[in-house]
Short mmCIF file of C-alpha atoms and ligand atoms in Angstrom, two decimals:
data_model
loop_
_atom_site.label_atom_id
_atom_site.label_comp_id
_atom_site.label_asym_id
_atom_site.label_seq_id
_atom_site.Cartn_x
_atom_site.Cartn_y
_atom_site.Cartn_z
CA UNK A 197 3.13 98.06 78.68
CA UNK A 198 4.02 100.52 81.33
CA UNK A 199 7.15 101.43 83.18
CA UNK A 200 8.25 101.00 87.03
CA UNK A 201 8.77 103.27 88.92
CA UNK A 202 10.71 102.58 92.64
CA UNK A 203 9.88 105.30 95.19
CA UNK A 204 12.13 105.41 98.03
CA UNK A 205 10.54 105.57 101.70
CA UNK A 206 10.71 109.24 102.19
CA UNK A 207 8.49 109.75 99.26
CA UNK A 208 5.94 106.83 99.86
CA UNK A 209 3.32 109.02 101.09
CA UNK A 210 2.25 110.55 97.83
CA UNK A 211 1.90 106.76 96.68
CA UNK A 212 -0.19 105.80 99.26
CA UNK A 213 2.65 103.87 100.55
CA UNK A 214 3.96 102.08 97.50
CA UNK A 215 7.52 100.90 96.51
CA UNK A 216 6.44 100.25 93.07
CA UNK A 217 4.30 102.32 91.06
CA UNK A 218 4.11 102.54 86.89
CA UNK A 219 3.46 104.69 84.58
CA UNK A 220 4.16 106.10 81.06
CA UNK A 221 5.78 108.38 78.94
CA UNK A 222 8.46 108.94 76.13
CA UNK A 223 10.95 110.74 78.50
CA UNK A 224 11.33 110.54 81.87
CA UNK A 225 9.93 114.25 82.15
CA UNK A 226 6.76 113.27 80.74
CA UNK A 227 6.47 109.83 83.29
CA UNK A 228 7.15 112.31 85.85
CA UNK A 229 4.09 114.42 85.02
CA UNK A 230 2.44 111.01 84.46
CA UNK A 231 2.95 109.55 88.01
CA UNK A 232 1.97 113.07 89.48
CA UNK A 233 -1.55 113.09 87.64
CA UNK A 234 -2.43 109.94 90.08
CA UNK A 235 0.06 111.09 93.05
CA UNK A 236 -0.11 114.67 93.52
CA UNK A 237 3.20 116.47 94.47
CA UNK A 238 5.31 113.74 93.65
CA UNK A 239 6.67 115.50 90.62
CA UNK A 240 7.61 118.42 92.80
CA UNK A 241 9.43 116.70 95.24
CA UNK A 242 11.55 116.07 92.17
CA UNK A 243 11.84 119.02 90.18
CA UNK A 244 13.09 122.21 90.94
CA UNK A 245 10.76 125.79 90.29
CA UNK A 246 13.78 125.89 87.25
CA UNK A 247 12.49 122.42 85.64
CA UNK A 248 15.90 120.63 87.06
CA UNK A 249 16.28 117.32 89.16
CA UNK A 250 16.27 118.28 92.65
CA UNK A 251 20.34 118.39 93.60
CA UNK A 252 19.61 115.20 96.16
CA UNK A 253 17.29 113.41 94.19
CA UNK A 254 18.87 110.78 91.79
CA UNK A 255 17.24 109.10 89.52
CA UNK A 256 17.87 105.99 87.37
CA UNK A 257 17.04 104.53 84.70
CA UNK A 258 17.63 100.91 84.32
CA UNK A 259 20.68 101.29 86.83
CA UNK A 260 21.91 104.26 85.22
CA UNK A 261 21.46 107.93 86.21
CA UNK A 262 19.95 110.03 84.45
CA UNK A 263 21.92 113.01 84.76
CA UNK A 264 23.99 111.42 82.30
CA UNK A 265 21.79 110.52 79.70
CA UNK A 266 19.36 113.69 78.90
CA UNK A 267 18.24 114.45 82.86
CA UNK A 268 14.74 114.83 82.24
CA UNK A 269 15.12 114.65 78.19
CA UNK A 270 16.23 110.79 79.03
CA UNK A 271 14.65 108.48 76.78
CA UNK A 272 12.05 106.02 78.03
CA UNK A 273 11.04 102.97 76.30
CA UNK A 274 8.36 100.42 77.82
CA UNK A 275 10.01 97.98 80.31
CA UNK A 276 12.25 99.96 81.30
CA UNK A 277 12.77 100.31 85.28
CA UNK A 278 13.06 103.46 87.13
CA UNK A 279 14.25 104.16 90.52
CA UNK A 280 14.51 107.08 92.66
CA UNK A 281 16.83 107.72 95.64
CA UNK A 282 17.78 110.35 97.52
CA UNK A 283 21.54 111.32 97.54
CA UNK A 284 23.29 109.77 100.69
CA UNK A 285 26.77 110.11 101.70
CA UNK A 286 28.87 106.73 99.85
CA UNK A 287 30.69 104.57 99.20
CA UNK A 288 32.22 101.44 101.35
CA UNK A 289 31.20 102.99 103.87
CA UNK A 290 27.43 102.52 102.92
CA UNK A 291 28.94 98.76 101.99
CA UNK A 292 29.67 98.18 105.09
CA UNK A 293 26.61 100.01 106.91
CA UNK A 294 24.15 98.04 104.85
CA UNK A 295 26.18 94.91 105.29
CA UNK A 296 26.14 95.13 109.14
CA UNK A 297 22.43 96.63 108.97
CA UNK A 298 21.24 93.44 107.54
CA UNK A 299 23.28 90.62 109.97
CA UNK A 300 22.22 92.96 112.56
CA UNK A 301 18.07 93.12 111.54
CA UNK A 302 17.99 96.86 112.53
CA UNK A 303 14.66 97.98 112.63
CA UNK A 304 15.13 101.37 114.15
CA UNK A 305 15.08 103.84 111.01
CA UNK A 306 17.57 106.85 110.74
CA UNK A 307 16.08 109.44 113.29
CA UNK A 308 18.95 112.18 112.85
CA UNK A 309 19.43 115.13 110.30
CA UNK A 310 22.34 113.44 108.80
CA UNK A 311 22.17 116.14 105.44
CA UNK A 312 21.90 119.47 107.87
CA UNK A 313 25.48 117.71 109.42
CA UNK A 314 26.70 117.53 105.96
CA UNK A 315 25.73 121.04 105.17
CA UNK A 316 26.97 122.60 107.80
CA UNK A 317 30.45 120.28 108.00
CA UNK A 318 31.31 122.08 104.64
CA UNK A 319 30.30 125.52 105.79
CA UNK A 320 32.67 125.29 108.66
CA UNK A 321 35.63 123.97 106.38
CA UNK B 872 61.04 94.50 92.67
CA UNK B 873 61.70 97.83 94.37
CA UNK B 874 63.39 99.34 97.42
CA UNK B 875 61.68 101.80 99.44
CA UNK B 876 63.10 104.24 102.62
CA UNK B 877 59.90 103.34 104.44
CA UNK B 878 56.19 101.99 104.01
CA UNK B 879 55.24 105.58 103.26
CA UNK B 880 57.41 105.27 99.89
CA UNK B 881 55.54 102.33 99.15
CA UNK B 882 52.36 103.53 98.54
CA UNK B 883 50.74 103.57 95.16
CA UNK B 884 52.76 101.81 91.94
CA UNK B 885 50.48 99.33 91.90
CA UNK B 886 50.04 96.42 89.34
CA UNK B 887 47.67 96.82 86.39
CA UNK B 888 46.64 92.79 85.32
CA UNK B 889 44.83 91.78 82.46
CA UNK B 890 41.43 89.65 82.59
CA UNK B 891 41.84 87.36 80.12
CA UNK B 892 39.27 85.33 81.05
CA UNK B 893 36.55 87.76 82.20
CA UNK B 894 36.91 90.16 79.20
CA UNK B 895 34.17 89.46 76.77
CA UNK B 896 35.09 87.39 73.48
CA UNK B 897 35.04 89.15 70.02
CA UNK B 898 34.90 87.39 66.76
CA UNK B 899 38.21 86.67 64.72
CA UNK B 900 39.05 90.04 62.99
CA UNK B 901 37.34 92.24 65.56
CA UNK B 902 38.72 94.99 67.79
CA UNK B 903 39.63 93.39 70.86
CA UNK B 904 38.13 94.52 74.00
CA UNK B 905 39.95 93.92 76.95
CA UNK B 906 39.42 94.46 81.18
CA UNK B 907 42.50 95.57 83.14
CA UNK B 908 42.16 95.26 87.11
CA UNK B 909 44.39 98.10 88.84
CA UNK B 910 45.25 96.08 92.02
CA UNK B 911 45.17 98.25 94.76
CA UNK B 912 45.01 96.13 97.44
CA UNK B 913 48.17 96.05 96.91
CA UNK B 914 49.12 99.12 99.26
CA UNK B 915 50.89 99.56 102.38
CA UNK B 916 47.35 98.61 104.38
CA UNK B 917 45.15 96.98 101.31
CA UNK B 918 43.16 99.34 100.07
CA UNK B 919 43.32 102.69 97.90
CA UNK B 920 42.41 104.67 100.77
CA UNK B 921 46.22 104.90 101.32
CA UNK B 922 47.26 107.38 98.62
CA UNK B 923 44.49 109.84 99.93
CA UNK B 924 45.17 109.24 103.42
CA UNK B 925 49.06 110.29 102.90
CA UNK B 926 48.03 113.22 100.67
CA UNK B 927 46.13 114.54 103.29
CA UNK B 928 47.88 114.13 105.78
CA UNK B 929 51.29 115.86 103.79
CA UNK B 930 48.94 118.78 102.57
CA UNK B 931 47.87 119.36 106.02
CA UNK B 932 51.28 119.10 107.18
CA UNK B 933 52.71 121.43 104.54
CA UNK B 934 49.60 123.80 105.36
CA UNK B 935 50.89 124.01 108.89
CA UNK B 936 47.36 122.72 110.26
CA UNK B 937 49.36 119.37 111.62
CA UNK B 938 52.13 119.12 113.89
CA UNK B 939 53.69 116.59 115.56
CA UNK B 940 51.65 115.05 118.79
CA UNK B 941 48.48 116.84 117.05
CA UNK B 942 45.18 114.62 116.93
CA UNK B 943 43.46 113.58 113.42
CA UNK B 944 39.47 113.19 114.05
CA UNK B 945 37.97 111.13 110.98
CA UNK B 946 34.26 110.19 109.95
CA UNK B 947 35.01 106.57 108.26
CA UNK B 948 33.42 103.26 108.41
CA UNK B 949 37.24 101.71 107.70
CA UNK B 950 39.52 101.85 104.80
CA UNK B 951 40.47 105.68 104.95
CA UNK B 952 40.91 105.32 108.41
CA UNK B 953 42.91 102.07 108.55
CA UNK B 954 45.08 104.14 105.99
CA UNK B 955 45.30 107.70 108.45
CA UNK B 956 46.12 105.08 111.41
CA UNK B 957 48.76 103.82 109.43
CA UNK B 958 49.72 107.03 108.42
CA UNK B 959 49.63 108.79 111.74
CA UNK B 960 51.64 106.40 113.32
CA UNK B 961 54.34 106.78 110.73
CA UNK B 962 54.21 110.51 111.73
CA UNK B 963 53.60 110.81 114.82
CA UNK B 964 49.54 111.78 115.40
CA UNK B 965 47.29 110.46 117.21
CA UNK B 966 44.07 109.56 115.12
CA UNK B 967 40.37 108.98 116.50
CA UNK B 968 37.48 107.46 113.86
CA UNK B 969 34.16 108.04 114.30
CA UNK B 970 32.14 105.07 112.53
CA UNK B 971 29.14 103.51 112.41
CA UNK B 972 28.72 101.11 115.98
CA UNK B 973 27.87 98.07 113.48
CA UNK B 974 30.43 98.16 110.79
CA UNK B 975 32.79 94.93 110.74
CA UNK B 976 34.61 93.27 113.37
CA UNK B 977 37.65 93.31 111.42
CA UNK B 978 37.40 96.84 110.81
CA UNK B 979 37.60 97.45 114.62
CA UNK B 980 40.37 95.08 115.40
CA UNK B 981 42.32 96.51 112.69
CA UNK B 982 42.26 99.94 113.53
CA UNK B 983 42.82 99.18 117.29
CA UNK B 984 46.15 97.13 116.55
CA UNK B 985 46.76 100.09 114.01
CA UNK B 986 46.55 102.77 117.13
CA UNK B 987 43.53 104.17 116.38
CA UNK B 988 40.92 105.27 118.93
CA UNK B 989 37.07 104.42 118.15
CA UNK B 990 34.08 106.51 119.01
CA UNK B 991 30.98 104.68 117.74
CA UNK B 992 28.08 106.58 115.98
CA UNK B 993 24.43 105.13 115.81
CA UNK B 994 24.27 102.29 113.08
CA UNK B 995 20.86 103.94 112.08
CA UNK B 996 22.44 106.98 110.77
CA UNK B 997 24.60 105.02 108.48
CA UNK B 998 27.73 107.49 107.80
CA UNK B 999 26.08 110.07 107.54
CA UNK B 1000 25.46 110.15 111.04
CA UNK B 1001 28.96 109.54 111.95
CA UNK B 1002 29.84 112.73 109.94
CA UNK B 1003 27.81 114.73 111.95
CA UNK B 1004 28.81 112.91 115.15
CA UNK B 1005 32.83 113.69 114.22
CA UNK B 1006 31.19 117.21 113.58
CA UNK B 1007 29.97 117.66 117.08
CA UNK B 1008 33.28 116.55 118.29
CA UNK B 1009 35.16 118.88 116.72
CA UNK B 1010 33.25 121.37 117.90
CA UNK B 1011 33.59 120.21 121.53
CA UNK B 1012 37.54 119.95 120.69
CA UNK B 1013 38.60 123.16 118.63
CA UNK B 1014 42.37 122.05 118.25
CA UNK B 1015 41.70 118.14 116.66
CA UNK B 1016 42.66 118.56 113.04
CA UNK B 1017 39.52 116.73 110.61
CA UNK B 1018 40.81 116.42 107.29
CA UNK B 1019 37.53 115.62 106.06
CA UNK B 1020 38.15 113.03 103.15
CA UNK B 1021 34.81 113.77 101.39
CA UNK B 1022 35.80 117.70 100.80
CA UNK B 1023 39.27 117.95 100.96
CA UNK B 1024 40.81 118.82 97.51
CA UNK B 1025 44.35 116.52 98.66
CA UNK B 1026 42.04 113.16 98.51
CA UNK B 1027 41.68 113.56 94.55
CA UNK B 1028 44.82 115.22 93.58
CA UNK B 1029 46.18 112.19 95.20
CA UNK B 1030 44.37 110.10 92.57
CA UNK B 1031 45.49 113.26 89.77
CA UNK B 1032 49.33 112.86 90.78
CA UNK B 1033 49.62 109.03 90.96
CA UNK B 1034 46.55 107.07 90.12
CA UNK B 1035 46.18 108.67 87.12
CA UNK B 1036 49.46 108.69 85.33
CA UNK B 1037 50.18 105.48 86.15
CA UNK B 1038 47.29 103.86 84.41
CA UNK B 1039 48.12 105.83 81.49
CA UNK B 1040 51.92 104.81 81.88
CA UNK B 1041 50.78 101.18 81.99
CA UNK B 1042 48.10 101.35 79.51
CA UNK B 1043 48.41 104.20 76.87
CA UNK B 1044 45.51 102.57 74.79
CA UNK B 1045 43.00 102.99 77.54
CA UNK B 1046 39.67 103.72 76.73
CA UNK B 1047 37.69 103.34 79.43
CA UNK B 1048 38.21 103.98 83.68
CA UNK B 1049 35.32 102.55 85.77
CA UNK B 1050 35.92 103.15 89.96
CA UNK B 1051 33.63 103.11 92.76
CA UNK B 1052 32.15 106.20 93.91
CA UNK B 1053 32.14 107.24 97.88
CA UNK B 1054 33.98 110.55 98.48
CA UNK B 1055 34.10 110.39 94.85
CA UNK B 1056 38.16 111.26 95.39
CA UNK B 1057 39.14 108.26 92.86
CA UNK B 1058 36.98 109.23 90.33
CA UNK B 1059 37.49 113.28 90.05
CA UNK B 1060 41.40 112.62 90.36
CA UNK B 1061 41.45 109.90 88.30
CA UNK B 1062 38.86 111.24 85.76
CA UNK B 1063 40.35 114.76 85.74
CA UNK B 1064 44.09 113.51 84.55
CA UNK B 1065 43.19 111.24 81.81
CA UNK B 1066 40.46 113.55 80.51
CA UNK B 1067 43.31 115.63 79.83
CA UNK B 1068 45.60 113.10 78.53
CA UNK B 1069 43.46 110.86 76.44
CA UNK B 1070 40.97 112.06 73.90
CA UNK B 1071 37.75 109.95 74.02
CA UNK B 1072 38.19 108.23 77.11
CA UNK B 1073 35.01 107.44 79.12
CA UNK B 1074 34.96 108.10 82.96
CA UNK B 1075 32.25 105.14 84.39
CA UNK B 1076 31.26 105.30 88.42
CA UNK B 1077 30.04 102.73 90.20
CA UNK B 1078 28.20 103.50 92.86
CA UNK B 1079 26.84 100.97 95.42
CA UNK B 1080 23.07 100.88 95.63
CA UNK B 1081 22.48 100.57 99.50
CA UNK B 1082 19.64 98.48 101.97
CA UNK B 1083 16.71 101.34 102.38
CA UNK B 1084 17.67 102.19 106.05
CA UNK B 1085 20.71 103.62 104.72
CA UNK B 1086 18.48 106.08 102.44
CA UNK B 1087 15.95 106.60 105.37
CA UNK B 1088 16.41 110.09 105.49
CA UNK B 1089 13.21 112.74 106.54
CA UNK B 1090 13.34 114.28 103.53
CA UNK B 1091 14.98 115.43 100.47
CA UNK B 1092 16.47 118.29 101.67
CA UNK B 1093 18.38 116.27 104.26
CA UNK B 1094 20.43 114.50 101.09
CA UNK B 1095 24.23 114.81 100.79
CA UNK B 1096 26.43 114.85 97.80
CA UNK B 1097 30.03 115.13 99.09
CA UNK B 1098 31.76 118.45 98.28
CA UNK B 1099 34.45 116.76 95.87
CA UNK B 1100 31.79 116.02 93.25
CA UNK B 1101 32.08 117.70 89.81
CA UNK B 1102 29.42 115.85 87.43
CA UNK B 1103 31.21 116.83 84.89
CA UNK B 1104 34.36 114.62 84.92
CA UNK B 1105 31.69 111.27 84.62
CA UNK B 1106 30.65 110.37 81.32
CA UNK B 1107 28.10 107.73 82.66
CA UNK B 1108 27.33 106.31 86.32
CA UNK B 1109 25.89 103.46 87.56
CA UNK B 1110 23.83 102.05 90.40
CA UNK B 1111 24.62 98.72 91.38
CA UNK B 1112 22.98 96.32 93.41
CA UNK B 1113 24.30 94.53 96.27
CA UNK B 1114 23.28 91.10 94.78
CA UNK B 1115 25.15 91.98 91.61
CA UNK B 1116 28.24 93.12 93.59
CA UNK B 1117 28.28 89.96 95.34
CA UNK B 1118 27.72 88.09 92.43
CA UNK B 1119 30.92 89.77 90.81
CA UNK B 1120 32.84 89.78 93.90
CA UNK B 1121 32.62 86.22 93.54
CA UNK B 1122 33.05 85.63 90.05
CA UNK B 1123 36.07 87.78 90.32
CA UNK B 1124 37.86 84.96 92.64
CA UNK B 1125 36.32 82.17 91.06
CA UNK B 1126 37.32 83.29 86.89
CA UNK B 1127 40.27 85.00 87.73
CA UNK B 1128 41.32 84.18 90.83
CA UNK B 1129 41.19 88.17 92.35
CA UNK B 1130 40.01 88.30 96.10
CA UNK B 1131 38.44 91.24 96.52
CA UNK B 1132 36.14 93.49 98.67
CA UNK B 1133 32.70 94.02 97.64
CA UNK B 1134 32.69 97.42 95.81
CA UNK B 1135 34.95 95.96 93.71
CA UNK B 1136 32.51 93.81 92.31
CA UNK B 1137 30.09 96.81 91.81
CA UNK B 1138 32.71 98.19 90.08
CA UNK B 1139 33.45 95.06 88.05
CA UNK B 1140 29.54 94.66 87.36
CA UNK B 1141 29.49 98.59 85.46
CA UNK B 1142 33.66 97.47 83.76
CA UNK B 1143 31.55 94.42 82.48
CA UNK B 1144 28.31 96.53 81.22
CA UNK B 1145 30.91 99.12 79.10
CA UNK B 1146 33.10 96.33 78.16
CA UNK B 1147 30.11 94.35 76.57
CA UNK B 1148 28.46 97.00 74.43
CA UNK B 1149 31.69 97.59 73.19
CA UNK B 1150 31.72 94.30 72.03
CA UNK B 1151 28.79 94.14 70.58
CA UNK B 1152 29.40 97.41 68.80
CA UNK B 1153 32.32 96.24 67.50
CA UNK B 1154 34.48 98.71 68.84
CA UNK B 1155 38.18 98.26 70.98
CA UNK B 1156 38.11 98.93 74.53
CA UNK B 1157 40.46 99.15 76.99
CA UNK B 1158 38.60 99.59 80.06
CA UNK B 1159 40.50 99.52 83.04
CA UNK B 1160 39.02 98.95 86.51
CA UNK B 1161 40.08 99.20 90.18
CA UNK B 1162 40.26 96.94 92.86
CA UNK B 1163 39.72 98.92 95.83
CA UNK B 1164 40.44 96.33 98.36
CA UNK B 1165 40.82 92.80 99.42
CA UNK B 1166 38.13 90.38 100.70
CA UNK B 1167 39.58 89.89 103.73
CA UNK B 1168 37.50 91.96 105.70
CA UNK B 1169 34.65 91.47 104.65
CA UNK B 1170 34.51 87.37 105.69
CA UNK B 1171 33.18 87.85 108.59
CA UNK B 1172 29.81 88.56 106.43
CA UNK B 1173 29.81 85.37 105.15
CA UNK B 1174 28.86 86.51 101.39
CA UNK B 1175 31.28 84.61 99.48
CA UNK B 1176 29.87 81.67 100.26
CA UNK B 1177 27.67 79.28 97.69
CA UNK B 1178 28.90 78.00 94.03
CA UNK B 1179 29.67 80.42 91.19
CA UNK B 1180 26.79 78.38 89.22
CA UNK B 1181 23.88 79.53 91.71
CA UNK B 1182 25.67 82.92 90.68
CA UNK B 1183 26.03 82.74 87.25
CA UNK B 1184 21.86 81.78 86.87
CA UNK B 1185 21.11 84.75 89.21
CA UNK B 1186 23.39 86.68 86.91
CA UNK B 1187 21.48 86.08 83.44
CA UNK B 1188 20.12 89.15 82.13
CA UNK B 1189 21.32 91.38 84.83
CA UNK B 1190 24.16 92.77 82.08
CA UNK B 1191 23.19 96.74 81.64
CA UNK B 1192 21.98 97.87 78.53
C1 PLP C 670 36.53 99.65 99.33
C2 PLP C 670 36.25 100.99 98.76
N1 PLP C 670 35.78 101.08 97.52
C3 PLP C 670 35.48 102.26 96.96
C4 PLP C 670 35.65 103.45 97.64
C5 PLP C 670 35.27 104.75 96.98
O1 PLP C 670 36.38 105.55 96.66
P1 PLP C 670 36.32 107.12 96.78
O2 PLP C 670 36.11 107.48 98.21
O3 PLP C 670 37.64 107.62 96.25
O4 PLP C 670 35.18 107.61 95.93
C6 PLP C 670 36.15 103.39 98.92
C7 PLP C 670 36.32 104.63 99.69
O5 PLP C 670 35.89 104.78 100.80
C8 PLP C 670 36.46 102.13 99.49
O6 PLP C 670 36.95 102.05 100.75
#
């Protein structure tokens, strides 16, 4: 048996456009340098030259992140799901964004730097 | 019953309710593991947002950065800024929100009767697009005051000063706090006093897992973690679906009769996952949880429609861990 893997849009093209993809491994460093055997980069896009999570990727496993539980040390155990996301300014407000998003069948996809915003908001303050 | 000088005084104190019926059962002899819902819907305007949104606005005041007449400018798809509009009004500002263009109707209408002006950001940008539209407009107007909820230190110490010790006042056997995570405010605050206070105790987020336009950004680099965020106050977080917030929402009414918003049933969906391996470890929990807000503005998107049955089969097996 083999693990899932989501991969969010921005990283679709190193999985030749896939949501799902699977692979193996005992710890979620060693699926990492699984998936990037078949899709080359990935596993940079991830981790940092420092062997860290990237500080805007999160990653979960089975719902929970795995910052807390070992980062790339985190136990893996067949069936389990994985999903990646990039980090994305929260709570209700994203509620309420995704709620309206969906009565409103938006197809238009964010266009704007929203992160540089972000960045430089806090470099002002 | 209480008597307060104004609505201001009001704020916080809120009720801490046990969940008889939603807390998991134990068998005779075992520790008992119990949910506790901190109600704060039960502020001045019906959400939590109001004790950051007067903290704020006092440290801002006491910093000298707000006088009287002055302007707030706020990125916020509602709550926070429902709470400044009250807040502002109280004190005499004037307070303009920047939000998404398709957040709720009732969001609108309530910060319009509230006093508050509106500029709309893009919907595709989700908020954080209407962060770095209420960026641009500070820009264009130098002497608007932004208090900036997602890095201003005031937002969590209101949570440190009042959140916190009253949960421990109310329940000194707490073991566990689970609250949503957005500007992360309730969580640091929160976290950071009973860290200190209660040996043990586990600090659970619950963060919303959103629609993918909201993560369509170009690339990694464009991510944002707000600048509140210390990792190291959490001892676990969670990513919760929107199904399985629904699904609690819901169940939340229906069990125990609690109307509330829909990242309170995120958050009740992670108090539920702690709760339950605590039970089944055969350990005593305390976990309290908060209700961040009421359902009432969120009807307009029809989700608590349906039986709790259709919800309880779509629930099987969806318990973490
Ligand atoms: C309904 C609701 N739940 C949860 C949160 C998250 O709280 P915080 O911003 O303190 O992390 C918010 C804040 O915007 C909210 O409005």
């Amino acid at each position: 048996m083999a693990i899932e893997v989501r991969i969010p849009t921005i990283l679709r093209s190193y999985t030749g456009g896939a949501k799902v993809v699977e692979g193996t491994g005992d710890t979620l460093g060693d699926l990492l340098t699984d998936l990037d055997s078949r899709h080359s980069g990935l596993r940079a896009r991830l981790v940092t030259d420092a062997g860290a999570l990237h500080r805007f990727v999160n990653v979960y496993v089975n719902d929970e992140d795995v910052r807390f539980l070992g980062a790339l040390d985190a136990k893996l155990n067949d069936g389990d799901s994985v999903t990646i996301l990039p980090a994305v300014a929260g709570g209700a407000f994203g509620f309420a964004a995704a709620a309206a998003i969906a009565q409103h069948k938006l197809a238009a996809v964010a266009t704007v730097a929203d992160g540089e915003a972000g960045r430089r908001v806090s470099a002002a303050r | 019953m209480a008597r307060y000088d104004s609505l201001l005084d009001a704020c916080g104190g809120t009720p801490l309710v046990g969940l008889p019926r939603l807390s998991p059962t134990v068998p005779a002899g075992a520790p008992p593991v119990r949910l506790w819902a901190k109600l704060e819907d039960r502020n001045p305007t019906g959400s939590i947002k109001d004790r950051a949104a007067l903290f704020m606005v006092r440290a801002a005041e006491e910093a000298g950065r707000l006088r009287p007449g002055d302007t707030i400018l706020e990125p916020t798809s509602g709550n926070t800024g429902i709470s400044l509009a009250m807040v502002a009004k109280l004190r005499g500002y004037r307070l303009v929100c920047v939000m998404p263009e398709n957040v709720s109707t009732e969001r609108v209408q309530l910060l319009r009767m509230y006093g508050a002006e509106i500029i709309f950001s893009p919907a595709a940008g989700g908020s954080n697009q209407a962060v770095a539209t209420a960026k641009q407009i500070a820009a264009d107007h130098p002497d608007w005051v932004m208090l900036y909820q997602y890095g201003n230190e005031a937002n969590a110490r209101a949570h440190y000063e009042t959140t916190g010790p009253e949960l421990l006042h109310d329940l000194p056997t707490i073991t566990h706090f689970v609250a949503g995570l957005g500007t992360t405010g309730t969580l640091m605050g929160t976290g950071r006093y009973l860290r200190e206070k209660v040996e043990g105790i586990q600090i659970v987020a619950a963060e919303p897992r959103y629609g993918e336009l909201v993560y369509g950004l170009r690339n990694i680099d464009e991510g944002y973690v707000p600048e509140l965020y210390d990792a190291t106050v959490l001892s676990r977080r969670f990513s919760v679906g929107t199904r399985d917030a629904v699904l609690r929402t819901r169940q939340l009414v229906e069990v125990e009769g609690i109307f509330a918003g829909f990242s309170t049933g995120a958050i009740l969906h992670a108090a539920l996952a702690v709760a339950h391996e605590a039970a089944r470890a055969g350990r005593r929990a305390d976990v309290a949880f908060v209700v961040a807000d009421g359902g009432w503005k969120y009807l307009s998107t029809g989700a608590y429609g349906g039986t709790l049955a259709d919800a309880e089969e779509a629930l099987e097996g969806q318990l973490w861990a």
